[in-house]
Structures are given as structure tokens and as C-alpha cells.
Short mmCIF file of C-alpha atoms and ligand atoms in Angstrom, two decimals:
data_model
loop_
_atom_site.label_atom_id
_atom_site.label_comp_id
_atom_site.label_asym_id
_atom_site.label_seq_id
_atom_site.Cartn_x
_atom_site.Cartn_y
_atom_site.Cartn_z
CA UNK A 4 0.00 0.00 0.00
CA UNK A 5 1.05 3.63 -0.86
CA UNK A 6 -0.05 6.79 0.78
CA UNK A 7 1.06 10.07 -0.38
CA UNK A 8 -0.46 12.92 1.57
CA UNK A 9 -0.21 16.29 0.50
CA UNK A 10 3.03 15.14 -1.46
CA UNK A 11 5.35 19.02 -2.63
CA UNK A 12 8.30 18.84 -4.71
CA UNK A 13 10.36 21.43 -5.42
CA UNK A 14 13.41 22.50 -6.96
CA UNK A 15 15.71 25.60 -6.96
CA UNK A 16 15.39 28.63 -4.51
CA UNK A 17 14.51 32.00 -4.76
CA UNK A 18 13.24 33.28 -8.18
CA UNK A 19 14.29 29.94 -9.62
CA UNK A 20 12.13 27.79 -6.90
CA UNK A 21 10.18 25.60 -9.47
CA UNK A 22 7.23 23.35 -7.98
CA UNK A 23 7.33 19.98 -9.68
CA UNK A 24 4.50 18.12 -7.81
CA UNK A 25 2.47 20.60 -5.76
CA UNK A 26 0.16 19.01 -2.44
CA UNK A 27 -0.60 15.35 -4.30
CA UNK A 28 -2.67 13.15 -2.58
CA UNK A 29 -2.73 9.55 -4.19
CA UNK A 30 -3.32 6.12 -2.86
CA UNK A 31 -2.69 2.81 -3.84
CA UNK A 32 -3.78 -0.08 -1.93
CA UNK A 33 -2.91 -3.92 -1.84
CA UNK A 34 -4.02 -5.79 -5.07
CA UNK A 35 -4.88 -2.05 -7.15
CA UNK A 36 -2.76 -0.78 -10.36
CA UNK A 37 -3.29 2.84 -10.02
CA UNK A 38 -2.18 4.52 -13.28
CA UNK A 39 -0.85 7.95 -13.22
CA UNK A 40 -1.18 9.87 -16.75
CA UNK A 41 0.06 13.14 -18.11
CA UNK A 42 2.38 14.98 -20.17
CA UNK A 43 5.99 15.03 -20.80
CA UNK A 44 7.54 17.16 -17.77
CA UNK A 45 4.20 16.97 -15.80
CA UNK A 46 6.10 15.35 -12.83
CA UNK A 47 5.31 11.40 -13.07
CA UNK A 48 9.27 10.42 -13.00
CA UNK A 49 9.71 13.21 -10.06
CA UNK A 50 6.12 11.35 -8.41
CA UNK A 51 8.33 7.90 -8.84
CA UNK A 52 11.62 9.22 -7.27
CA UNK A 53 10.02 10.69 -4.32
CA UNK A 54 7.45 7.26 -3.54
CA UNK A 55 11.05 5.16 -3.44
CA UNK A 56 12.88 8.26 -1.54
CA UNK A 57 15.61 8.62 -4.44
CA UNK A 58 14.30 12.03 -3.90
CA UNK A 59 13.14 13.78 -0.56
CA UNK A 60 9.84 14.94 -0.88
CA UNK A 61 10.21 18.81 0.05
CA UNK A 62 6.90 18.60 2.33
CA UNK A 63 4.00 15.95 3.01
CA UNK A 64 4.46 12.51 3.68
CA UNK A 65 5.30 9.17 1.80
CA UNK A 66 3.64 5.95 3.71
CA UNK A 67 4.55 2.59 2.30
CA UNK A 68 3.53 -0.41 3.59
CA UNK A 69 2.88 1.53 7.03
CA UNK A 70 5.57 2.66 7.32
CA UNK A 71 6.55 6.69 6.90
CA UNK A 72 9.68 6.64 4.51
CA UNK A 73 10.52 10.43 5.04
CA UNK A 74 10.82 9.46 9.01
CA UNK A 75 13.21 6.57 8.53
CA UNK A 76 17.03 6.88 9.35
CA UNK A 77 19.49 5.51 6.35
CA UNK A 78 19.43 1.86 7.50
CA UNK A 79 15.63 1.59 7.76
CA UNK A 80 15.36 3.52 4.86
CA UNK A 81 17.24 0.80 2.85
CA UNK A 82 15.14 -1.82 3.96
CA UNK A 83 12.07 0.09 3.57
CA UNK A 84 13.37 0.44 -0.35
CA UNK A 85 13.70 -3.15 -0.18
CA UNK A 86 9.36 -3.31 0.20
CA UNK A 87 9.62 -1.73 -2.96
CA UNK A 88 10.20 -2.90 -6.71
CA UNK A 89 11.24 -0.60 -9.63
CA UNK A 90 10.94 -1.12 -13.40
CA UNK A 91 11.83 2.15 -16.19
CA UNK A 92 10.99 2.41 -19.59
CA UNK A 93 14.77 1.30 -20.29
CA UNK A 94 15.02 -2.39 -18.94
CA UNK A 95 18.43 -1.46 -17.28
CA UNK A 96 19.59 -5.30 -17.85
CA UNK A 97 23.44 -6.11 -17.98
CA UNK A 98 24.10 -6.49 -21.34
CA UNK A 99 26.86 -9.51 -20.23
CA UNK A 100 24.99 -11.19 -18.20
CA UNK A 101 22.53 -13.21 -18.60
CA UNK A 102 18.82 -13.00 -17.75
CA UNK A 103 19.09 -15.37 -14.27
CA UNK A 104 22.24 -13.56 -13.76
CA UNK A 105 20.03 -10.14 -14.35
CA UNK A 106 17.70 -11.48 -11.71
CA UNK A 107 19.98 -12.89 -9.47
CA UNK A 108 22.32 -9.70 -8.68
CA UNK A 109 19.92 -8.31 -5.84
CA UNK A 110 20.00 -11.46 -4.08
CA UNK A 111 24.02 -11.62 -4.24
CA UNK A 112 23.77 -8.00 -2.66
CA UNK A 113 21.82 -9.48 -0.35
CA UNK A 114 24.00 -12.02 0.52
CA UNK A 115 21.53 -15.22 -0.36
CA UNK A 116 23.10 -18.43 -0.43
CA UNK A 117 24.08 -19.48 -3.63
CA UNK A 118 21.63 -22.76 -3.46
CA UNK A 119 18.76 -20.36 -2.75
CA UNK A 120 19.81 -18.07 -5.05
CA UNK A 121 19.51 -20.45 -7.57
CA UNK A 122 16.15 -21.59 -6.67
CA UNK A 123 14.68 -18.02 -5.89
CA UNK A 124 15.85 -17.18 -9.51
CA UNK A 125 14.44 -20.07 -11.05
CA UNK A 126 10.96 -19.85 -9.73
CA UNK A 127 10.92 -15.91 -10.42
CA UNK A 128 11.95 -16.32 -14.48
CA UNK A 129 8.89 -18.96 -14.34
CA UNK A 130 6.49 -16.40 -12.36
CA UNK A 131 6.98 -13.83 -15.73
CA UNK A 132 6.83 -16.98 -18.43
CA UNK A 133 10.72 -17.04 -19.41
CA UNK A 134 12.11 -20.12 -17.66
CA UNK A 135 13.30 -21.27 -21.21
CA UNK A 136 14.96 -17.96 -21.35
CA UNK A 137 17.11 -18.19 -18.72
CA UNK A 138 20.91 -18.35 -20.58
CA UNK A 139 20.25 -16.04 -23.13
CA UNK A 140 21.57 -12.49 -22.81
CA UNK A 141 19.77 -9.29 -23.03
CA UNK A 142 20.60 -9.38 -26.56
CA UNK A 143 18.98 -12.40 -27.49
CA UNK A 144 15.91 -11.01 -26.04
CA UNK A 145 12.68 -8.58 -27.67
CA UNK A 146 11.65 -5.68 -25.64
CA UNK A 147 9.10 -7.13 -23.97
CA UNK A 148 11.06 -9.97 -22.94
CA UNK A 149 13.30 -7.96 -21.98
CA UNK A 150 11.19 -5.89 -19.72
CA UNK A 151 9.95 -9.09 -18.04
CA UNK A 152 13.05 -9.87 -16.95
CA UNK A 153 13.37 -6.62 -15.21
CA UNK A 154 10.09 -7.12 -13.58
CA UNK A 155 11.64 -10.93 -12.55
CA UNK A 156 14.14 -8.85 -10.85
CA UNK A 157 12.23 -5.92 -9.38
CA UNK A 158 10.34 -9.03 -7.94
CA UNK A 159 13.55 -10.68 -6.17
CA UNK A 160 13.58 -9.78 -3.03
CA UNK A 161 9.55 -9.69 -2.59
CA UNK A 162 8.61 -5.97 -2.53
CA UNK A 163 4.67 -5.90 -1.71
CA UNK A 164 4.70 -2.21 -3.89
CA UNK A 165 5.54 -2.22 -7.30
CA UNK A 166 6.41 1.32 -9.12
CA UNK A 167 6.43 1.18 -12.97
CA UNK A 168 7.53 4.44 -14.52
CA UNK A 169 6.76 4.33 -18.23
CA UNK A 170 7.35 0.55 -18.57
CA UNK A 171 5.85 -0.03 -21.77
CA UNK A 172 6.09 2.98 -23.59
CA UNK A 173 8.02 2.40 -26.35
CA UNK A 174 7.36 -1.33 -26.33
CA UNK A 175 4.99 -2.87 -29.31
CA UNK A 176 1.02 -3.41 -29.22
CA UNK A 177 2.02 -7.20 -28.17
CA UNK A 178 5.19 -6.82 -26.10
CA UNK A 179 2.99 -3.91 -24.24
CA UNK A 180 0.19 -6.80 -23.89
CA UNK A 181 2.59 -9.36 -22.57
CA UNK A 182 3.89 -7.01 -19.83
CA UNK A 183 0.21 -5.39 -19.07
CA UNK A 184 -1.42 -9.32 -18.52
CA UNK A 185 1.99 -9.79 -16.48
CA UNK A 186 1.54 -6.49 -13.86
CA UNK A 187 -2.68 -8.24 -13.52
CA UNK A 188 -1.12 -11.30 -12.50
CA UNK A 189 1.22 -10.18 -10.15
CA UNK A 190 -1.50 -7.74 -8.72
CA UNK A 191 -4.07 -10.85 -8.44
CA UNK A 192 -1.46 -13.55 -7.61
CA UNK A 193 0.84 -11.86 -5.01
CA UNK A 194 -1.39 -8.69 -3.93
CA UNK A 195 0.63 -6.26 -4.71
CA UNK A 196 0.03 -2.10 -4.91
CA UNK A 197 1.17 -1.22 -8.70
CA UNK A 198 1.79 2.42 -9.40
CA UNK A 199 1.73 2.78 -13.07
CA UNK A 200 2.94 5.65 -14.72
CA UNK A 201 2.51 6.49 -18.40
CA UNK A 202 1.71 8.97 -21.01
CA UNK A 203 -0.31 6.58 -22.98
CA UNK A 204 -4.11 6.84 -22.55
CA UNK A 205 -4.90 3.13 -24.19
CA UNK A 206 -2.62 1.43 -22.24
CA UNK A 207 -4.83 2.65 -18.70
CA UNK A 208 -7.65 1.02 -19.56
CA UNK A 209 -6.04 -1.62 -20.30
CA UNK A 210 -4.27 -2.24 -16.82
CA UNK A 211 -5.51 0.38 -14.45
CA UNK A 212 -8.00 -0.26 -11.80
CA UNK A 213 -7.59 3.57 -10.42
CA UNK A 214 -6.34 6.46 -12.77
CA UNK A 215 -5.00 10.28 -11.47
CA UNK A 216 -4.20 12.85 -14.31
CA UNK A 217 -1.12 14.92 -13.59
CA UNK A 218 -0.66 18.05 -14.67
CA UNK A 219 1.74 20.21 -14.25
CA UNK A 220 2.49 19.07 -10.77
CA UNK A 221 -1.45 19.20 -10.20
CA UNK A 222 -3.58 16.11 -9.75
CA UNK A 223 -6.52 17.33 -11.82
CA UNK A 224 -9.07 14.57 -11.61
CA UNK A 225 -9.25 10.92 -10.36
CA UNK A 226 -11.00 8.27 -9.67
CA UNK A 227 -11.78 4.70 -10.56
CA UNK A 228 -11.34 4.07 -14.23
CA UNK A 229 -15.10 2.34 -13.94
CA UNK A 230 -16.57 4.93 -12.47
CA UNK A 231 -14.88 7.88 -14.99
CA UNK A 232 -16.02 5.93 -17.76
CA UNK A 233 -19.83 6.20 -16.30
CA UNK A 234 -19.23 9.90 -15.33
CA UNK A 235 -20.82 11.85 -18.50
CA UNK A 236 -18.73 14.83 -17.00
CA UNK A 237 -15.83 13.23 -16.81
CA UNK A 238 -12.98 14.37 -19.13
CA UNK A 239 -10.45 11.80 -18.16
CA UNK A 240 -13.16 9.54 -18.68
CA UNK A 241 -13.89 11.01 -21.93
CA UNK A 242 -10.47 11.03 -22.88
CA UNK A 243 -9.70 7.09 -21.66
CA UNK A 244 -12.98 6.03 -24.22
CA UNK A 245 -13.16 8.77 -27.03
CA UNK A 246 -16.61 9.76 -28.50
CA UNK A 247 -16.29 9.60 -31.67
CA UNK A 248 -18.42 11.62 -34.07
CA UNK A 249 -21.44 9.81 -35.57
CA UNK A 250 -22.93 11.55 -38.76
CA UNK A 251 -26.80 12.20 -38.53
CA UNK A 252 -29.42 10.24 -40.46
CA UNK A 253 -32.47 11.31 -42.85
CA UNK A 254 -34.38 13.61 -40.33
CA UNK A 255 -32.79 12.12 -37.20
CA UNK A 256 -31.65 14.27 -35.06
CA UNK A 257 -28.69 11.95 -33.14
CA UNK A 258 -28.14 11.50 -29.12
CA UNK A 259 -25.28 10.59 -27.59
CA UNK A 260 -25.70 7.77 -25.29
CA UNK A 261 -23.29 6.94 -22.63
CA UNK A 262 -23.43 3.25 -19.69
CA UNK A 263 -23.77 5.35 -16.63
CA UNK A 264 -24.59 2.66 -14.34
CA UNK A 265 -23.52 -1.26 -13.75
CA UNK A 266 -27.46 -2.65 -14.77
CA UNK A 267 -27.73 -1.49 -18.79
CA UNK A 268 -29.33 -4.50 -20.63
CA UNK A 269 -28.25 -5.57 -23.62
CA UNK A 270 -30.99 -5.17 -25.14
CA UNK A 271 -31.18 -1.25 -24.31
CA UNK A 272 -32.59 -0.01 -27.81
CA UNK A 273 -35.40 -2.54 -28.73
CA UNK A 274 -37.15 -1.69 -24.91
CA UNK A 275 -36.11 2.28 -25.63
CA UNK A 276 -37.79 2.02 -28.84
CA UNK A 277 -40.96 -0.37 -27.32
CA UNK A 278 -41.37 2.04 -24.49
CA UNK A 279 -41.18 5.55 -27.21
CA UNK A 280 -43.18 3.65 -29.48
CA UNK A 281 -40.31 4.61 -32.06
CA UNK A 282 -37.79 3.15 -33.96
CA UNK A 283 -34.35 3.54 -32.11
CA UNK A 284 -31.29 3.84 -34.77
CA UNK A 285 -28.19 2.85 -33.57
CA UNK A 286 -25.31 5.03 -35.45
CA UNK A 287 -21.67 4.04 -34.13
CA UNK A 288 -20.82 2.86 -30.65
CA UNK A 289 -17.86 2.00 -28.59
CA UNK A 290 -18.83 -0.67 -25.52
CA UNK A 291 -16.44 -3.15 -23.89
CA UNK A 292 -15.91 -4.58 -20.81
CA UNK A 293 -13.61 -3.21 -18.16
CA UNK A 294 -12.51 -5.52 -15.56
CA UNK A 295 -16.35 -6.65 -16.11
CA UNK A 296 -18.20 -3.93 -15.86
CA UNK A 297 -19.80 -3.06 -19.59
CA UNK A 298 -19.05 0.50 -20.02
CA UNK A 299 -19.27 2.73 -23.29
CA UNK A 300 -21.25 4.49 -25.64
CA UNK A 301 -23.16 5.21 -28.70
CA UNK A 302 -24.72 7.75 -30.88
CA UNK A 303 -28.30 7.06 -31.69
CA UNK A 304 -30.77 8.87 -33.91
CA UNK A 305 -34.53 9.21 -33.33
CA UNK A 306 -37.48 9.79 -35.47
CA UNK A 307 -38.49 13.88 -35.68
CA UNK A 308 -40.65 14.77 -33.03
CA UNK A 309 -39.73 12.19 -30.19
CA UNK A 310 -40.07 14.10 -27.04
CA UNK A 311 -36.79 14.32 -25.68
CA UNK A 312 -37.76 14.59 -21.75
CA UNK A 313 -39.13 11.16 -22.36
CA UNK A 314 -36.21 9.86 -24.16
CA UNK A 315 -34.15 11.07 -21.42
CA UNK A 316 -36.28 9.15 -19.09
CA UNK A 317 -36.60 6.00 -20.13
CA UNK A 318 -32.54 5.88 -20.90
CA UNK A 319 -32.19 7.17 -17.51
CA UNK A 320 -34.46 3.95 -16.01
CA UNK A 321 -31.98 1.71 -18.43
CA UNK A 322 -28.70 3.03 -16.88
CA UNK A 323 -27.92 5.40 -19.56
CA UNK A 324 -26.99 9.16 -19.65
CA UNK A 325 -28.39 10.81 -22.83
CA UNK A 326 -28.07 13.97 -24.18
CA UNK A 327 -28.23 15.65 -28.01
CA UNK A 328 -25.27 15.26 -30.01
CA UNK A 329 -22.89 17.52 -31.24
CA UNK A 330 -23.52 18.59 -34.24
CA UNK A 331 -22.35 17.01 -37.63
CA UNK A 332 -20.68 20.20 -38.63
CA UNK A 333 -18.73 20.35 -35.99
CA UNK A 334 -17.79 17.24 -35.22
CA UNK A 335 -16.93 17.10 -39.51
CA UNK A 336 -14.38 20.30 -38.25
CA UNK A 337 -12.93 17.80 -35.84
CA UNK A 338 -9.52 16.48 -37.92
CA UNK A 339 -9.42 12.46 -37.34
CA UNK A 340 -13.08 11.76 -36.50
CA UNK A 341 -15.24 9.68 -39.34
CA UNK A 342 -17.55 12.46 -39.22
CA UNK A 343 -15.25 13.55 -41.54
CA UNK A 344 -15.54 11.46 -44.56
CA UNK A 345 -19.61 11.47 -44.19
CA UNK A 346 -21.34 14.33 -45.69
CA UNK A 347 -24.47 15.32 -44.19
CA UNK A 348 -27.58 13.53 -45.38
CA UNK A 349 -30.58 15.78 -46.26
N1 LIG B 6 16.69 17.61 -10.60
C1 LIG B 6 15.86 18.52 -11.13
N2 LIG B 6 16.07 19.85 -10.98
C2 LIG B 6 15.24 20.75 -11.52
N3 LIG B 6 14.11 20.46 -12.20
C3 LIG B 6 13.83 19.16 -12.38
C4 LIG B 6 14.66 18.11 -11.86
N4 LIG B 6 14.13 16.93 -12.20
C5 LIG B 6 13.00 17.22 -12.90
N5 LIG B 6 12.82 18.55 -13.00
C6 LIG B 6 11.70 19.22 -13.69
O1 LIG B 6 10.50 18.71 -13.21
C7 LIG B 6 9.52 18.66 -14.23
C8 LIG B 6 8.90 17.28 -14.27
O2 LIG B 6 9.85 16.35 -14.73
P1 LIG B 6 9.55 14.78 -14.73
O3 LIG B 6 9.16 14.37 -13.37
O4 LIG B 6 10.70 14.07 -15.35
O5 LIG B 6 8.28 14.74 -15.70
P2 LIG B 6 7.65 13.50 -16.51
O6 LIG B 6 8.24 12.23 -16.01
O7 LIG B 6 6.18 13.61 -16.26
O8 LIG B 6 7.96 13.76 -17.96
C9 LIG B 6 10.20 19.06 -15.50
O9 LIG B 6 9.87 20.39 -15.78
C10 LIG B 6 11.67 18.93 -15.17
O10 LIG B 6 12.42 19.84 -15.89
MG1 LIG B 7 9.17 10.61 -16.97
#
């Protein structure tokens, strides 16, 4: 478990004092991924250095496991890091050794006997699916591979807290899959608090049970990635599932139609439609399953005249959040959408 409470960071003094995370409050409990998204140079790596004390948090506290890291002397501070497992976007493998070797090195620090060593190393390469792998160098290895032997030795001397600073940026669709079904495992197997940090949108909804936007320093919204995606207002929530732009129909004047609660049938438009007494056109949608939950949403277009306080309604007793979409022009304006190619039907 991670608390940060009221977490500052800041650099310089005087007119050059820069604020790099400013009053953060984030927590990550046993068995979560909490994702952290943002910019380039919104503080994620500086949020990273200060949760495994590489960097003194100027004010505010760091609590992992319990146990307040900004309180601890040097010696309790280096078991205290111990608790704690670190992967970066660059594997940081020894390019002459090979992957057990990889693994093995904190245990050697550590002192481990070479007989468990051996064993320790052996049952951690099979944990991330590369026992086969175990001579071949870094070399020999993809990125993703690569990566998971990092995690195999992030994972050596059993940190309960795992802190992942852009681990698969950079990494392909299927080496960022490999490594994404890998953190869910450890999270389900061993329980352990994942702080995920990374500047690509897909890959949290992939992986992240909780999700904070960072910002300039600034944690701007939060929440659980379920919930966001229910939250009509919700720009991260927005942003994790874009809308995209559905062209109108003949006469149809389209709604945008969003899962707002855990109980939408299925079957949503044929009872919307029985209970307007109107045919319900579906448009476009985007609907999957998060850890789940069904969560999405879709652009519908109704017959001319349909009272829209009703419409409203009966979505509303279906789960659903509706309101008008925007319109075709604009969302034709909107470079990338398919609203561009269609032209608006008369
Ligand atoms: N040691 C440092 N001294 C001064 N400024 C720093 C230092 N480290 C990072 N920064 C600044 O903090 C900001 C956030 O950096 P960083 O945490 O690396 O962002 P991110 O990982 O989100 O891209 C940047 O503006 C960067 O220039
Ligand atoms: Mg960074």
C-alpha cells in the first residue's frame, strides 16, 4: 500500500524555486494498479523518485507499507526500499549477463546463499513466463522480454509495492500486452500495490483499476477508471474512451448515449424504442468490458418529433446518460473523426 499525503516537490530557490508536484494526494492499496497519466515534464518520474525516496519529498508525507519513509534513518530507509520494486521504460539489464544472472544480482547484494539463489531465480523467471529464457543475454531477447526480466528482478527480493515508470512505452502493441497481462497477475497472484505511470491513454484502460491525471504538478481529476467511464462529465473519462463523431441520419436528429450505471441491458434499444413507441437507430458505438463492468457508448438517432424529456427518461431507467449530439458540422471540423468522410444527409 502507498499513501502520499499532500506530497510538494520542489526545486531551486529564490526566483528559480520551481514546484514539480504541488500538495498530491494519491493512494494505492494492496491488489490495485493505479495509473498515473500526463504529459511530458508533468512530474510522473519526479512522483516515482520521491514514492522510493531517491528524492526527498520537500513537504507531506510518503507511507509505504505503514511505514513513513521520510521518518526513517538511512538503514531503515534501505530496507524500507527493499518493500519496494522498480521497473523504467529502459530495462536497465546487464548487457553480459545473462537473464538469471540479471535477476539474481539483488539477491548476491543481499547475501543469499548461492543454493537459494539459484532456486529463488528459477521460480521468479517462471512467475513472468521465461524459464526457457534463462541463458540467453539481453541481446537475445525482444523488448518485452526484456522488460519481463526486469520485472523478474524488481520481484527478487519480494517488494509488496511495485512502481512502474513508463514501462511499456516504447514497447509494441504485443510486447505492451505481454507485460500489461503480467503487472494483472502479479497484482491478483501476489497482492501487490502497482503504481503505473505512463503517457499513454490506451494502455490505462487496459491495466488500471484507479487512474490520477497529472498536470503540471497538479492532480486534476481521479478516480476509478469504472466509475470515470460512467461519469458523462468526466474528461479523463472522456479522454480514456473517445466519442467519436457519428454523422446524422435522414431527419434524425442523433443523441449521444453513454453506460452510466452497472445494470444497462443488452438489449437497451429494442425496450427504448418499445417504451417511445419509435424506432431507435443505432449510429456508431464503442462498448467493452472493463474488468467486467460493460461501459461505453453510442450515438443514436430518433425519429423527428420524439419528445426528448421522455427519451431522457426512459434511458435514464436503463442506466444510460443521454443527451443531443454535437452537431455534424462540428464534429466534420474535428480532424481524425469519421464524421469527416460522411457528408451530411438531407
Ligand atoms: N533535478 C531537477 N532539478 C530541476 N528540475 C527538475 C529536476 N528533475 C525534474 N525537473 C523538472 O520537473 C519537471 C517534471 O519532470 P519529470 O518528473 O521528469 O516529468 P515526466 O516524467 O512527467 O515527464 C520538469 O519540468 C523537469 O524539468
Ligand atoms: Mg518521466
Amino acid at each position: 500500500m502507498i499513501e502520499l499525503r499532500q506530497l510538494t516537490k520542489t526545486y531551486g530557490d529564490g526566483a528559480h524555486r520551481t514546484t514539480v508536484l504541488d500538495r498530491l494526494d494519491l493512494t494505492v492499496g494492496d491488489r490495485e494498479i493505479a495509473a498515473v497519466i500526463g504529459p511530458s515534464g508533468a512530474g510522473k518520474s519526479t512522483l516515482a523518485a520521491c514514492v522510493n525516496l531517491l528524492e526527498p519529498p520537500t513537504s507531506g508525507t510518503v507511507v509505504v507499507n505503514g511505514r513513513e519513509l521520510s521518518r526513517l534513518d538511512q538503514r531503515s530507509l534501505r530496507d524500507a526500499r527493499r518493500q519496494i520494486g522498480t521497473i523504467f521504460q529502459s530495462d536497465g539489464l546487464l548487457a553480459r549477463r545473462t537473464a538469471a544472472e540479471n535477476v539474481e544480482l539483488p539477491l548476491r547484494y543481499l547475501g543469499v546463499t548461492r543454493a537459494d539463489r539459484r532456486r529463488r531465480v528459477a521460480e521468479l523467471l517462471d512467475r513472468v513466463g521465461l524459464a526457457a529464457r534463462s541463458g540467453y543475454y539481453p541481446h537475445q531477447l525482444s523488448g518485452g522480454q526484456r522488460q519481463r526480466v526486469g520485472i523478474a528482478r524488481a520481484l527478487a527480493l519480494r517488494p509488496r509495492v511495485l512502481l512502474s515508470d513508463e514501462a511499456t512505452s516504447g514497447l509494441d502493441p504485443e510486447a505492451t500486452a505481454s507485460v500489461v497481462r503480467l503487472l494483472k497477475e502479479l497484482r491478483d497472484d501476489l497482492g501487490l500495490a502497482i503504481l503505473f505511470i505512463t503517457h499513454e491513454m490506451e494502455t490505462v484502460l487496459e491495466i488500471a483499476d484507479s487512474v490520477a491525471h497529472l498536470d503540471a504538478g497538479r492532480i486534476v481529476e481521479q478516480g476509478a477508471v469504472v466509475d470515470l467511464l460512467r461519469d458523462p462529465s468526466s474528461a479523463l473519462g472522456r479522454a480514456l474512451l473517445p466519442r467519436r463523431a457519428h454523422g446524422a441520419t435522414r431527419g434524425g436528429a442523433p443523441w449521444s448515449v453513454s453506460y452510466a450505471s452497472a445494470s444497462v441491458p443488452a438489449d437497451w434499444i429494442a425496450r427504448a424504442g418499445a417504451a417511445l413507441g419509435v424506432d431507435v437507430a443505432l449510429l456508431g458505438a464503442s462498448i467493452g468490458a472493463v474488468d467486467g463492468h460493460v461501459v461505453g457508448h453510442a450515438t443514436i438517432a430518433l425519429p423527428p418529433g420524439t419528445d426528448a424529456a421522455r427519451l431522457v427518461a426512459v434511458l435514464g431507467d436503463l442506466g444510460l446518460h443521454a443527451a443531443p449530439s454535437a452537431a455534424p458540422a462540428d464534429a466534420a471540423r474535428e480532424p481524425g473523426t469519421i464524421g469527416r468522410e460522411l457528408e451530411p444527409v438531407a
